[in-house]
Amino acid sequence: MIGDLYADEELERLDRDALRALQLLRLKKTVEAALLTPFYSKRLKGVGITSAEDIRTLDDVRKIPYTTKDDLREAYPYGLLSVDRSEIVRMHASSGTTGTPTVIYHTQKDLDQWTNMTVRSLRATGCTKEDVFQNMMTYGLFTGGIGLHYGAERLGMLVIPASSGNTTRQFNMMKDFQTTTVHATPSYMLHLYSRMEEMGYSLKDFNLKRALIGAEPHSEEVRQKIEELFDIDAYNSYGLSEMNGPSVAFECTQKKGMHLWEDAYLVETIDRSSLEPVEEGEMGELVLTILIRTGTPILRYRTKDLAAIIPEPCSCGRTSRRITRIKGRTDDMLIINGVNVFPSQIEEVIMKMPGIGTNYLIKVRKEGTLDKLTIHTEVGAELFTDNAQDLHNLRRRIVEELSASITIKAAVELHEPGFLPVQQGKAIRVVDERGSVF
Ligand code: DLL
């Protein structure tokens, strides 16, 4: 494959024409692999694609129907394998909410390519072999732990495969091994900070320089809060198991959007109602095709994640276009008395409030015929002990700013640190008690 002729550093900086030529070659190869799977052979032949030669330009990708999570479930367990099962060396799975998991299989070559992407992503954030890397993402079927592990090793970092949870042990290791880089969900980073003092630690015990945060939606305000609390740089990392996992898109040290590694992924943004492409720069649903995996090829996957492609080149010199922070998932959008609200819009408002704590929860329920939105948020311990007037003022300010930003009058309840539940994996930020209202 032509991509194999380039060193990875060159792939990061290929000029756009060469990049597109490489994408086309890899797309053809992927379609060829897909035609070998029971699922896609039927699907592609149904639209007249019987060989890779039916893909002549990158625009021909539009001839291919979208793939959804339900399709992957339908193909469970082996309907998307394009190679003999003996060639497969690893699987990952995500269960979602409906039971049947979606399973992704990797050949050794697929894993090597994924590791390349991971090395590249880590390097983009300034990681080197001098770093001590504490990987606080769950190891297992979830891709967050193992996904970054091999890249970090290949880069030569000292890898601590800590996995998630056990906050005391995380702190002990951060201190004893002088960890410089952690990988965690943003909600776990906030949780860590909230426990630091009570565990007898302070920032000067650590040598932390950066956090790689991802796997769940979070606002710019949360990134800034993590950076300020720990006095570090925090980099956004996006990925999904259907597209391997972490290292689909990663921020570089410029921190102005995430480079979506285009030699490995073909990205489209579509209008989620018409399913037609939106303009570059406009917010749409990300549709991704993985170009570096043959074990389980997936074409035009509807991620349900909303973001925009940033067309302008990045000053770091990497040529893969960037995407904006994920605004939310199409299925996370709340409709409150007819108004569309993404949880991220609420998070932006509360996380920039001075004195606010590290955890919050959005609750929606019916009150008569109306929807009632209540924001529960923790605040710093000092606010509870100082004076009630400050608490009152803070509550009023949140209500006002929410009303200005999302045009909804929400109830706000302030709580002491540690009051709200903490999840070990991805944070649950919304509890919708309206049943099957929407
Ligand atoms: O969360 C892979 C991953 C692990 C990414 C570690 C980054 C770091 P899944 O469990 O399949 O895979 O969940 C994928 O999580 O479709 C998004 O909705 C959400 N997501 C992942 N990263 C981000 C992010 C991993 N940086 C789903 N910002 C995706 C917002 C994110 N949402």
Short mmCIF file of C-alpha atoms and ligand atoms in Angstrom, two decimals:
data_model
loop_
_atom_site.label_atom_id
_atom_site.label_comp_id
_atom_site.label_asym_id
_atom_site.label_seq_id
_atom_site.Cartn_x
_atom_site.Cartn_y
_atom_site.Cartn_z
CA MET A 1 0.00 0.00 0.00
CA ILE A 2 1.29 3.46 -0.87
CA GLY A 3 0.88 4.62 2.72
CA ASP A 4 3.49 2.10 3.74
CA LEU A 5 6.00 4.04 1.66
CA TYR A 6 5.79 7.02 3.97
CA ALA A 7 7.21 7.30 7.44
CA ASP A 8 4.53 8.35 9.89
CA GLU A 9 6.08 11.79 10.39
CA GLU A 10 5.71 12.33 6.64
CA LEU A 11 2.08 11.18 6.69
CA GLU A 12 1.28 13.88 9.23
CA ARG A 13 2.53 16.58 6.91
CA LEU A 14 1.66 15.24 3.44
CA ASP A 15 0.40 17.97 1.16
CA ARG A 16 -3.34 17.87 0.62
CA ASP A 17 -3.16 16.40 -2.91
CA ALA A 18 -0.92 13.55 -1.83
CA LEU A 19 -3.15 13.00 1.20
CA ARG A 20 -6.24 12.74 -0.97
CA ALA A 21 -4.46 10.35 -3.36
CA LEU A 22 -3.57 8.17 -0.40
CA GLN A 23 -7.13 8.33 0.93
CA LEU A 24 -8.49 7.15 -2.42
CA LEU A 25 -6.11 4.20 -2.55
CA ARG A 26 -6.95 3.22 0.99
CA LEU A 27 -10.66 3.68 0.40
CA LYS A 28 -10.52 1.28 -2.52
CA LYS A 29 -8.64 -1.21 -0.42
CA THR A 30 -11.23 -0.85 2.33
CA VAL A 31 -14.12 -1.35 -0.09
CA GLU A 32 -12.35 -4.44 -1.42
CA ALA A 33 -12.14 -5.77 2.13
CA ALA A 34 -15.75 -4.81 2.86
CA LEU A 35 -16.95 -6.78 -0.16
CA LEU A 36 -15.54 -9.87 1.53
CA THR A 37 -17.82 -9.48 4.55
CA PRO A 38 -21.31 -11.03 4.50
CA PHE A 39 -22.83 -7.72 5.64
CA TYR A 40 -21.26 -5.32 3.14
CA SER A 41 -21.19 -7.68 0.19
CA LYS A 42 -25.00 -7.58 0.25
CA ARG A 43 -25.19 -3.88 1.07
CA LEU A 44 -22.69 -2.73 -1.56
CA LYS A 45 -23.94 -4.99 -4.32
CA GLY A 46 -27.40 -3.57 -3.61
CA VAL A 47 -26.15 -0.16 -4.80
CA GLY A 48 -24.16 -1.53 -7.73
CA ILE A 49 -20.71 -1.62 -6.13
CA THR A 50 -19.23 -4.98 -6.99
CA SER A 51 -15.53 -4.18 -6.94
CA ALA A 52 -13.11 -1.51 -5.71
CA GLU A 53 -12.97 -0.26 -9.30
CA ASP A 54 -16.45 1.19 -8.81
CA ILE A 55 -14.80 3.79 -6.56
CA ARG A 56 -12.97 6.12 -8.93
CA THR A 57 -12.83 9.36 -6.95
CA LEU A 58 -13.19 10.23 -3.28
CA ASP A 59 -16.62 11.67 -4.05
CA ASP A 60 -17.72 8.18 -5.07
CA VAL A 61 -17.83 7.40 -1.36
CA ARG A 62 -21.29 8.98 -1.49
CA LYS A 63 -22.55 6.01 -3.49
CA ILE A 64 -22.05 3.90 -0.37
CA PRO A 65 -24.99 3.77 2.07
CA TYR A 66 -24.41 4.94 5.63
CA THR A 67 -23.67 2.38 8.33
CA THR A 68 -25.39 2.74 11.72
CA LYS A 69 -24.92 1.18 15.12
CA ASP A 70 -27.99 -0.96 14.45
CA ASP A 71 -26.30 -2.34 11.33
CA LEU A 72 -23.34 -3.37 13.44
CA ARG A 73 -25.67 -5.07 15.89
CA GLU A 74 -27.38 -6.87 13.05
CA ALA A 75 -23.99 -8.15 11.88
CA TYR A 76 -23.21 -9.49 15.39
CA PRO A 77 -21.15 -11.54 16.06
CA TYR A 78 -19.09 -12.24 12.93
CA GLY A 79 -20.95 -10.64 10.01
CA LEU A 80 -18.37 -7.89 9.51
CA LEU A 81 -15.24 -10.02 9.40
CA SER A 82 -13.35 -9.63 6.14
CA VAL A 83 -10.52 -12.04 6.93
CA ASP A 84 -10.38 -15.55 8.26
CA ARG A 85 -11.00 -15.65 12.00
CA SER A 86 -7.51 -17.06 12.51
CA GLU A 87 -6.08 -13.72 11.30
CA ILE A 88 -7.84 -11.82 14.09
CA VAL A 89 -5.78 -11.13 17.18
CA ARG A 90 -7.98 -8.85 19.26
CA MET A 91 -11.54 -7.68 19.72
CA HIS A 92 -13.11 -4.74 21.51
CA ALA A 93 -16.78 -4.29 22.20
CA SER A 94 -19.14 -1.62 23.41
CA SER A 95 -22.47 -2.50 24.87
CA GLY A 96 -24.45 0.72 24.66
CA THR A 97 -27.97 0.60 26.03
CA THR A 98 -29.86 -2.04 24.09
CA GLY A 99 -28.00 -5.21 24.95
CA THR A 100 -26.44 -6.60 21.78
CA PRO A 101 -22.87 -5.33 21.79
CA THR A 102 -21.05 -4.01 18.77
CA VAL A 103 -17.82 -5.86 18.26
CA ILE A 104 -14.74 -4.73 16.36
CA TYR A 105 -12.00 -7.19 15.35
CA HIS A 106 -8.40 -6.32 14.60
CA THR A 107 -5.65 -8.13 12.72
CA GLN A 108 -2.06 -7.59 13.90
CA LYS A 109 -1.54 -5.16 11.04
CA ASP A 110 -4.69 -3.24 12.05
CA LEU A 111 -3.33 -2.91 15.58
CA ASP A 112 0.04 -1.74 14.28
CA GLN A 113 -1.64 0.97 12.24
CA TRP A 114 -3.77 2.05 15.20
CA THR A 115 -0.64 2.21 17.34
CA ASN A 116 0.93 4.50 14.72
CA MET A 117 -2.00 6.86 15.11
CA THR A 118 -1.62 6.76 18.86
CA VAL A 119 2.10 7.52 18.76
CA ARG A 120 1.34 10.41 16.47
CA SER A 121 -1.39 11.72 18.76
CA LEU A 122 0.80 11.54 21.83
CA ARG A 123 3.63 13.31 20.04
CA ALA A 124 1.24 16.05 18.94
CA THR A 125 0.65 16.90 22.60
CA GLY A 126 4.37 17.11 23.28
CA CYS A 127 4.82 13.67 24.88
CA THR A 128 8.29 12.14 24.59
CA LYS A 129 10.15 9.10 25.89
CA GLU A 130 11.11 11.13 28.94
CA ASP A 131 7.50 11.15 30.13
CA VAL A 132 5.91 8.95 32.77
CA PHE A 133 2.44 8.08 31.54
CA GLN A 134 -0.27 7.03 33.99
CA ASN A 135 -3.13 5.58 32.02
CA MET A 136 -6.27 6.00 34.15
CA MET A 137 -8.69 4.81 31.47
CA THR A 138 -10.35 1.44 31.97
CA TYR A 139 -8.43 -1.51 30.52
CA GLY A 140 -10.64 -4.17 28.96
CA LEU A 141 -13.24 -4.33 26.23
CA PHE A 142 -13.40 -0.52 26.37
CA THR A 143 -10.77 0.93 24.04
CA GLY A 144 -9.65 3.82 26.25
CA GLY A 145 -7.05 1.91 28.30
CA ILE A 146 -5.43 -0.53 25.89
CA GLY A 147 -5.94 1.88 23.00
CA LEU A 148 -3.34 4.38 24.15
CA HIS A 149 -1.16 1.88 25.98
CA TYR A 150 0.71 0.43 23.02
CA GLY A 151 1.36 3.81 21.40
CA ALA A 152 2.73 5.18 24.64
CA GLU A 153 5.08 2.19 24.91
CA ARG A 154 6.17 2.51 21.32
CA LEU A 155 6.95 6.18 21.91
CA GLY A 156 9.13 5.02 24.76
CA MET A 157 7.19 6.55 27.63
CA LEU A 158 7.24 4.79 30.97
CA VAL A 159 3.71 3.42 31.00
CA ILE A 160 1.80 2.82 34.23
CA PRO A 161 -1.25 0.75 33.28
CA ALA A 162 -3.21 2.04 36.26
CA SER A 163 -6.68 1.59 34.75
CA SER A 164 -9.59 3.53 36.23
CA GLY A 165 -10.80 3.97 39.80
CA ASN A 166 -9.03 3.57 43.12
CA THR A 167 -8.30 7.22 43.61
CA THR A 168 -5.95 6.69 46.57
CA ARG A 169 -3.73 4.40 44.53
CA GLN A 170 -3.79 6.84 41.60
CA PHE A 171 -2.50 9.61 43.86
CA ASN A 172 0.14 7.37 45.42
CA MET A 173 1.45 6.37 42.02
CA MET A 174 1.39 9.93 40.71
CA LYS A 175 3.58 10.94 43.61
CA ASP A 176 5.90 7.95 43.83
CA PHE A 177 6.61 7.66 40.11
CA GLN A 178 6.42 11.42 39.45
CA THR A 179 3.92 10.95 36.68
CA THR A 180 4.10 13.68 34.04
CA THR A 181 1.14 12.71 31.84
CA VAL A 182 -2.23 11.25 32.71
CA HIS A 183 -4.96 9.90 30.48
CA ALA A 184 -8.45 10.11 31.96
CA THR A 185 -11.98 11.23 31.34
CA PRO A 186 -12.46 14.92 32.11
CA SER A 187 -15.00 14.04 34.80
CA TYR A 188 -12.44 11.79 36.50
CA MET A 189 -9.84 14.57 36.42
CA LEU A 190 -12.30 16.84 38.22
CA HIS A 191 -13.10 14.09 40.68
CA LEU A 192 -9.39 13.50 41.36
CA TYR A 193 -8.92 17.15 42.21
CA SER A 194 -11.90 17.13 44.55
CA ARG A 195 -10.30 14.29 46.55
CA MET A 196 -6.74 15.56 46.59
CA GLU A 197 -6.77 17.54 49.80
CA GLU A 198 -8.67 15.00 51.87
CA MET A 199 -6.13 12.36 50.80
CA GLY A 200 -3.38 14.50 52.18
CA TYR A 201 -1.82 15.60 48.92
CA SER A 202 -1.13 18.95 47.34
CA LEU A 203 0.02 19.90 43.86
CA LYS A 204 3.63 20.23 44.96
CA ASP A 205 3.74 16.47 45.61
CA PHE A 206 3.32 15.84 41.91
CA ASN A 207 5.20 16.48 38.69
CA LEU A 208 2.18 16.56 36.42
CA LYS A 209 2.55 18.43 33.11
CA ARG A 210 -0.36 17.35 30.98
CA ALA A 211 -3.63 15.46 30.89
CA LEU A 212 -5.09 13.80 27.83
CA ILE A 213 -8.83 13.99 28.28
CA GLY A 214 -11.54 12.36 26.22
CA ALA A 215 -14.15 9.63 25.87
CA GLU A 216 -16.97 11.95 26.93
CA PRO A 217 -18.33 15.34 25.95
CA HIS A 218 -16.91 18.28 27.81
CA SER A 219 -16.82 22.02 27.31
CA GLU A 220 -13.90 24.40 26.88
CA GLU A 221 -14.76 25.63 30.39
CA VAL A 222 -14.10 22.15 31.81
CA ARG A 223 -10.76 21.95 30.02
CA GLN A 224 -9.77 25.32 31.44
CA LYS A 225 -10.89 24.33 34.89
CA ILE A 226 -8.75 21.17 34.76
CA GLU A 227 -5.78 23.20 33.53
CA GLU A 228 -6.16 25.78 36.27
CA LEU A 229 -6.81 23.33 39.10
CA PHE A 230 -3.79 21.17 38.31
CA ASP A 231 -1.65 23.87 36.66
CA ILE A 232 -1.14 21.69 33.57
CA ASP A 233 -2.06 21.53 29.87
CA ALA A 234 -5.10 19.45 29.00
CA TYR A 235 -5.60 18.09 25.48
CA ASN A 236 -8.86 16.91 24.00
CA SER A 237 -8.91 13.42 22.48
CA TYR A 238 -11.78 12.02 20.40
CA GLY A 239 -12.47 8.51 19.24
CA LEU A 240 -15.00 5.70 19.21
CA SER A 241 -14.66 1.95 19.29
CA GLU A 242 -16.19 1.54 15.82
CA MET A 243 -13.27 3.61 14.48
CA ASN A 244 -10.72 1.72 16.68
CA GLY A 245 -11.00 3.94 19.76
CA PRO A 246 -8.85 6.86 20.91
CA SER A 247 -6.61 8.62 18.34
CA VAL A 248 -9.23 9.34 15.70
CA ALA A 249 -8.75 13.04 16.42
CA PHE A 250 -6.40 14.70 18.90
CA GLU A 251 -5.39 18.20 19.79
CA CYS A 252 -1.87 19.38 19.16
CA THR A 253 -0.11 21.85 21.43
CA GLN A 254 -1.94 24.72 19.69
CA LYS A 255 -5.17 23.50 21.38
CA LYS A 256 -7.36 24.91 18.64
CA GLY A 257 -9.41 21.91 17.58
CA MET A 258 -8.52 18.24 17.11
CA HIS A 259 -6.56 16.98 14.08
CA LEU A 260 -8.62 14.21 12.57
CA TRP A 261 -5.99 11.94 11.07
CA GLU A 262 -7.17 11.96 7.48
CA ASP A 263 -4.76 9.37 6.11
CA ALA A 264 -6.57 6.93 8.42
CA TYR A 265 -10.13 8.28 8.39
CA LEU A 266 -12.35 9.78 5.74
CA VAL A 267 -14.49 12.42 7.41
CA GLU A 268 -17.80 13.83 6.26
CA THR A 269 -20.23 16.12 8.09
CA ILE A 270 -23.90 15.76 7.27
CA ASP A 271 -27.20 17.36 8.16
CA ARG A 272 -28.83 14.90 10.49
CA SER A 273 -32.30 15.37 9.01
CA SER A 274 -31.65 15.54 5.27
CA LEU A 275 -28.49 13.39 5.53
CA GLU A 276 -26.93 15.69 2.90
CA PRO A 277 -23.41 17.07 3.39
CA VAL A 278 -23.08 20.40 5.18
CA GLU A 279 -20.45 23.00 4.26
CA GLU A 280 -16.98 22.80 5.76
CA GLY A 281 -17.04 24.90 8.90
CA GLU A 282 -20.70 24.13 9.60
CA MET A 283 -21.82 21.93 12.47
CA GLY A 284 -23.06 18.51 11.36
CA GLU A 285 -23.07 14.84 12.30
CA LEU A 286 -19.65 13.29 11.81
CA VAL A 287 -19.63 10.39 9.38
CA LEU A 288 -16.41 8.39 9.38
CA THR A 289 -14.85 5.70 7.23
CA ILE A 290 -11.86 3.89 8.63
CA LEU A 291 -9.10 3.47 6.03
CA ILE A 292 -6.56 1.51 8.06
CA ARG A 293 -8.40 -1.61 9.16
CA THR A 294 -9.26 -4.74 7.27
CA GLY A 295 -10.36 -7.00 10.15
CA THR A 296 -13.65 -5.12 10.44
CA PRO A 297 -14.01 -2.56 7.67
CA ILE A 298 -16.65 0.09 8.41
CA LEU A 299 -17.80 2.50 5.75
CA ARG A 300 -19.56 5.84 6.33
CA TYR A 301 -20.38 5.27 9.97
CA ARG A 302 -22.93 7.68 11.41
CA THR A 303 -21.33 8.59 14.71
CA LYS A 304 -24.23 10.73 16.05
CA ASP A 305 -21.52 13.14 17.24
CA LEU A 306 -21.93 16.77 16.28
CA ALA A 307 -18.92 18.83 15.26
CA ALA A 308 -17.66 21.04 12.45
CA ILE A 309 -14.62 20.58 10.23
CA ILE A 310 -12.16 23.45 10.58
CA PRO A 311 -10.92 24.10 7.05
CA GLU A 312 -8.07 26.49 7.87
CA PRO A 313 -4.63 24.91 8.20
CA CYS A 314 -3.17 24.66 11.69
CA SER A 315 -0.07 26.66 12.53
CA CYS A 316 1.62 23.45 13.76
CA GLY A 317 2.08 22.36 10.12
CA ARG A 318 0.15 19.10 10.34
CA THR A 319 -2.00 18.84 7.24
CA SER A 320 -4.93 16.77 8.54
CA ARG A 321 -7.88 19.09 9.02
CA ARG A 322 -9.16 19.68 12.51
CA ILE A 323 -12.61 19.24 13.96
CA THR A 324 -14.15 21.37 16.66
CA ARG A 325 -14.86 20.08 20.12
CA ILE A 326 -17.86 17.68 20.03
CA LYS A 327 -20.93 19.76 20.78
CA GLY A 328 -22.96 16.73 21.84
CA ARG A 329 -24.57 13.62 20.46
CA THR A 330 -27.72 13.84 18.39
CA ASP A 331 -29.35 11.47 20.89
CA ASP A 332 -28.24 13.56 23.90
CA MET A 333 -30.15 16.64 22.87
CA LEU A 334 -32.84 17.54 25.38
CA ILE A 335 -36.11 19.07 24.29
CA ILE A 336 -37.39 21.14 27.18
CA ASN A 337 -40.82 22.64 26.62
CA GLY A 338 -40.02 22.69 22.92
CA VAL A 339 -36.56 24.26 23.26
CA ASN A 340 -33.55 22.23 22.08
CA VAL A 341 -30.72 22.15 24.59
CA PHE A 342 -27.43 20.29 24.58
CA PRO A 343 -26.03 19.40 28.01
CA SER A 344 -22.77 21.04 26.88
CA GLN A 345 -24.53 24.44 26.76
CA ILE A 346 -25.52 24.05 30.39
CA GLU A 347 -22.03 22.89 31.35
CA GLU A 348 -20.48 25.96 29.72
CA VAL A 349 -22.55 28.24 31.93
CA ILE A 350 -21.99 26.51 35.24
CA MET A 351 -18.32 25.66 34.85
CA LYS A 352 -17.25 29.23 34.37
CA MET A 353 -18.85 30.37 37.64
CA PRO A 354 -16.34 31.32 40.33
CA GLY A 355 -16.53 29.05 43.36
CA ILE A 356 -18.22 26.23 41.48
CA GLY A 357 -17.25 22.65 42.38
CA THR A 358 -16.20 19.73 40.20
CA ASN A 359 -19.42 17.77 39.68
CA TYR A 360 -22.89 18.51 38.39
CA LEU A 361 -26.04 16.70 37.27
CA ILE A 362 -28.89 17.81 35.02
CA LYS A 363 -32.35 16.47 35.88
CA VAL A 364 -35.49 16.78 33.81
CA ARG A 365 -38.97 15.73 34.90
CA LYS A 366 -42.61 16.49 34.20
CA GLU A 367 -44.49 18.90 36.41
CA GLY A 368 -48.07 18.74 35.20
CA THR A 369 -47.80 19.17 31.46
CA LEU A 370 -44.55 21.13 31.59
CA ASP A 371 -40.95 20.00 31.58
CA LYS A 372 -38.96 21.05 34.61
CA LEU A 373 -35.19 21.42 34.39
CA THR A 374 -33.14 21.29 37.59
CA ILE A 375 -29.39 21.72 37.70
CA HIS A 376 -27.65 20.18 40.68
CA THR A 377 -24.12 21.37 41.11
CA GLU A 378 -21.49 21.05 43.79
CA VAL A 379 -19.76 24.18 45.00
CA GLY A 380 -16.48 24.70 46.81
CA ALA A 381 -16.51 23.84 50.53
CA GLU A 382 -15.61 27.43 51.52
CA LEU A 383 -18.90 28.71 50.10
CA PHE A 384 -20.84 26.51 52.49
CA THR A 385 -18.92 27.62 55.53
CA ASP A 386 -18.55 31.32 54.65
CA ASN A 387 -21.95 32.85 54.27
CA ALA A 388 -25.37 32.05 52.95
CA GLN A 389 -25.55 35.29 50.97
CA ASP A 390 -22.73 34.15 48.67
CA LEU A 391 -24.56 30.91 47.99
CA HIS A 392 -27.75 32.78 47.27
CA ASN A 393 -25.97 35.15 44.88
CA LEU A 394 -24.27 32.29 43.07
CA ARG A 395 -27.54 30.42 42.63
CA ARG A 396 -29.21 33.54 41.28
CA ARG A 397 -26.36 34.21 38.86
CA ILE A 398 -26.51 30.68 37.46
CA VAL A 399 -30.26 30.92 36.96
CA GLU A 400 -29.86 34.25 35.15
CA GLU A 401 -27.02 33.15 32.93
CA LEU A 402 -28.76 29.89 32.02
CA SER A 403 -31.85 31.80 31.12
CA ALA A 404 -29.80 34.17 28.92
CA SER A 405 -27.93 31.35 27.23
CA ILE A 406 -30.52 28.61 26.75
CA THR A 407 -33.69 30.70 27.20
CA ILE A 408 -34.99 28.33 29.86
CA LYS A 409 -35.68 29.12 33.47
CA ALA A 410 -34.03 26.28 35.33
CA ALA A 411 -34.08 25.52 39.04
CA VAL A 412 -30.57 25.39 40.51
CA GLU A 413 -29.61 23.45 43.62
CA LEU A 414 -26.17 23.87 45.14
CA HIS A 415 -24.54 21.06 47.07
CA GLU A 416 -21.49 20.37 49.17
CA PRO A 417 -18.47 18.69 47.58
CA GLY A 418 -18.94 14.91 47.33
CA PHE A 419 -22.75 15.10 47.32
CA LEU A 420 -23.34 13.95 43.74
CA PRO A 421 -22.65 10.42 42.49
CA VAL A 422 -19.38 9.72 40.63
CA GLN A 423 -19.13 7.12 37.87
CA GLN A 424 -16.05 5.05 37.32
CA GLY A 425 -16.21 5.26 33.52
CA LYS A 426 -17.99 7.87 31.51
CA ALA A 427 -19.87 10.46 33.56
CA ILE A 428 -23.66 10.41 33.58
CA ARG A 429 -24.59 14.08 33.37
CA VAL A 430 -28.29 13.87 32.55
CA VAL A 431 -31.13 12.08 34.28
CA ASP A 432 -34.33 12.39 32.28
CA GLU A 433 -37.29 11.24 34.34
CA ARG A 434 -39.94 12.02 31.74
CA GLY A 435 -40.14 8.42 30.52
CA SER A 436 -40.87 8.01 26.85
CA VAL A 437 -41.85 11.62 26.36
CA PHE A 438 -39.61 12.16 23.35
O1 DLL B 1 -14.81 6.58 24.19
C1 DLL B 1 -12.94 5.95 22.80
C2 DLL B 1 -12.06 6.90 23.51
C3 DLL B 1 -11.37 6.46 24.63
C4 DLL B 1 -11.90 8.20 23.08
C5 DLL B 1 -10.51 7.34 25.28
C6 DLL B 1 -11.05 9.07 23.74
C7 DLL B 1 -10.34 8.65 24.86
P1 DLL B 1 -16.63 4.57 22.89
O2 DLL B 1 -16.74 4.02 24.24
O3 DLL B 1 -17.02 3.75 21.73
O4 DLL B 1 -15.14 4.99 22.59
O5 DLL B 1 -17.45 5.94 22.89
C8 DLL B 1 -17.43 6.78 21.77
O6 DLL B 1 -17.77 8.75 23.14
O7 DLL B 1 -19.05 8.60 19.81
C9 DLL B 1 -18.55 10.28 21.54
O8 DLL B 1 -19.95 10.38 21.68
C10 DLL B 1 -17.90 10.14 22.91
N1 DLL B 1 -16.58 10.78 22.91
C11 DLL B 1 -15.38 10.19 22.81
N2 DLL B 1 -14.40 11.12 22.88
C12 DLL B 1 -15.00 12.33 23.03
C13 DLL B 1 -14.54 13.66 23.17
C14 DLL B 1 -14.38 5.90 23.28
N3 DLL B 1 -13.26 13.99 23.20
C15 DLL B 1 -18.26 8.01 22.02
N4 DLL B 1 -15.48 14.64 23.28
C16 DLL B 1 -18.18 8.98 20.86
C17 DLL B 1 -16.79 14.33 23.27
C18 DLL B 1 -16.39 12.11 23.04
N5 DLL B 1 -17.27 13.10 23.16
#
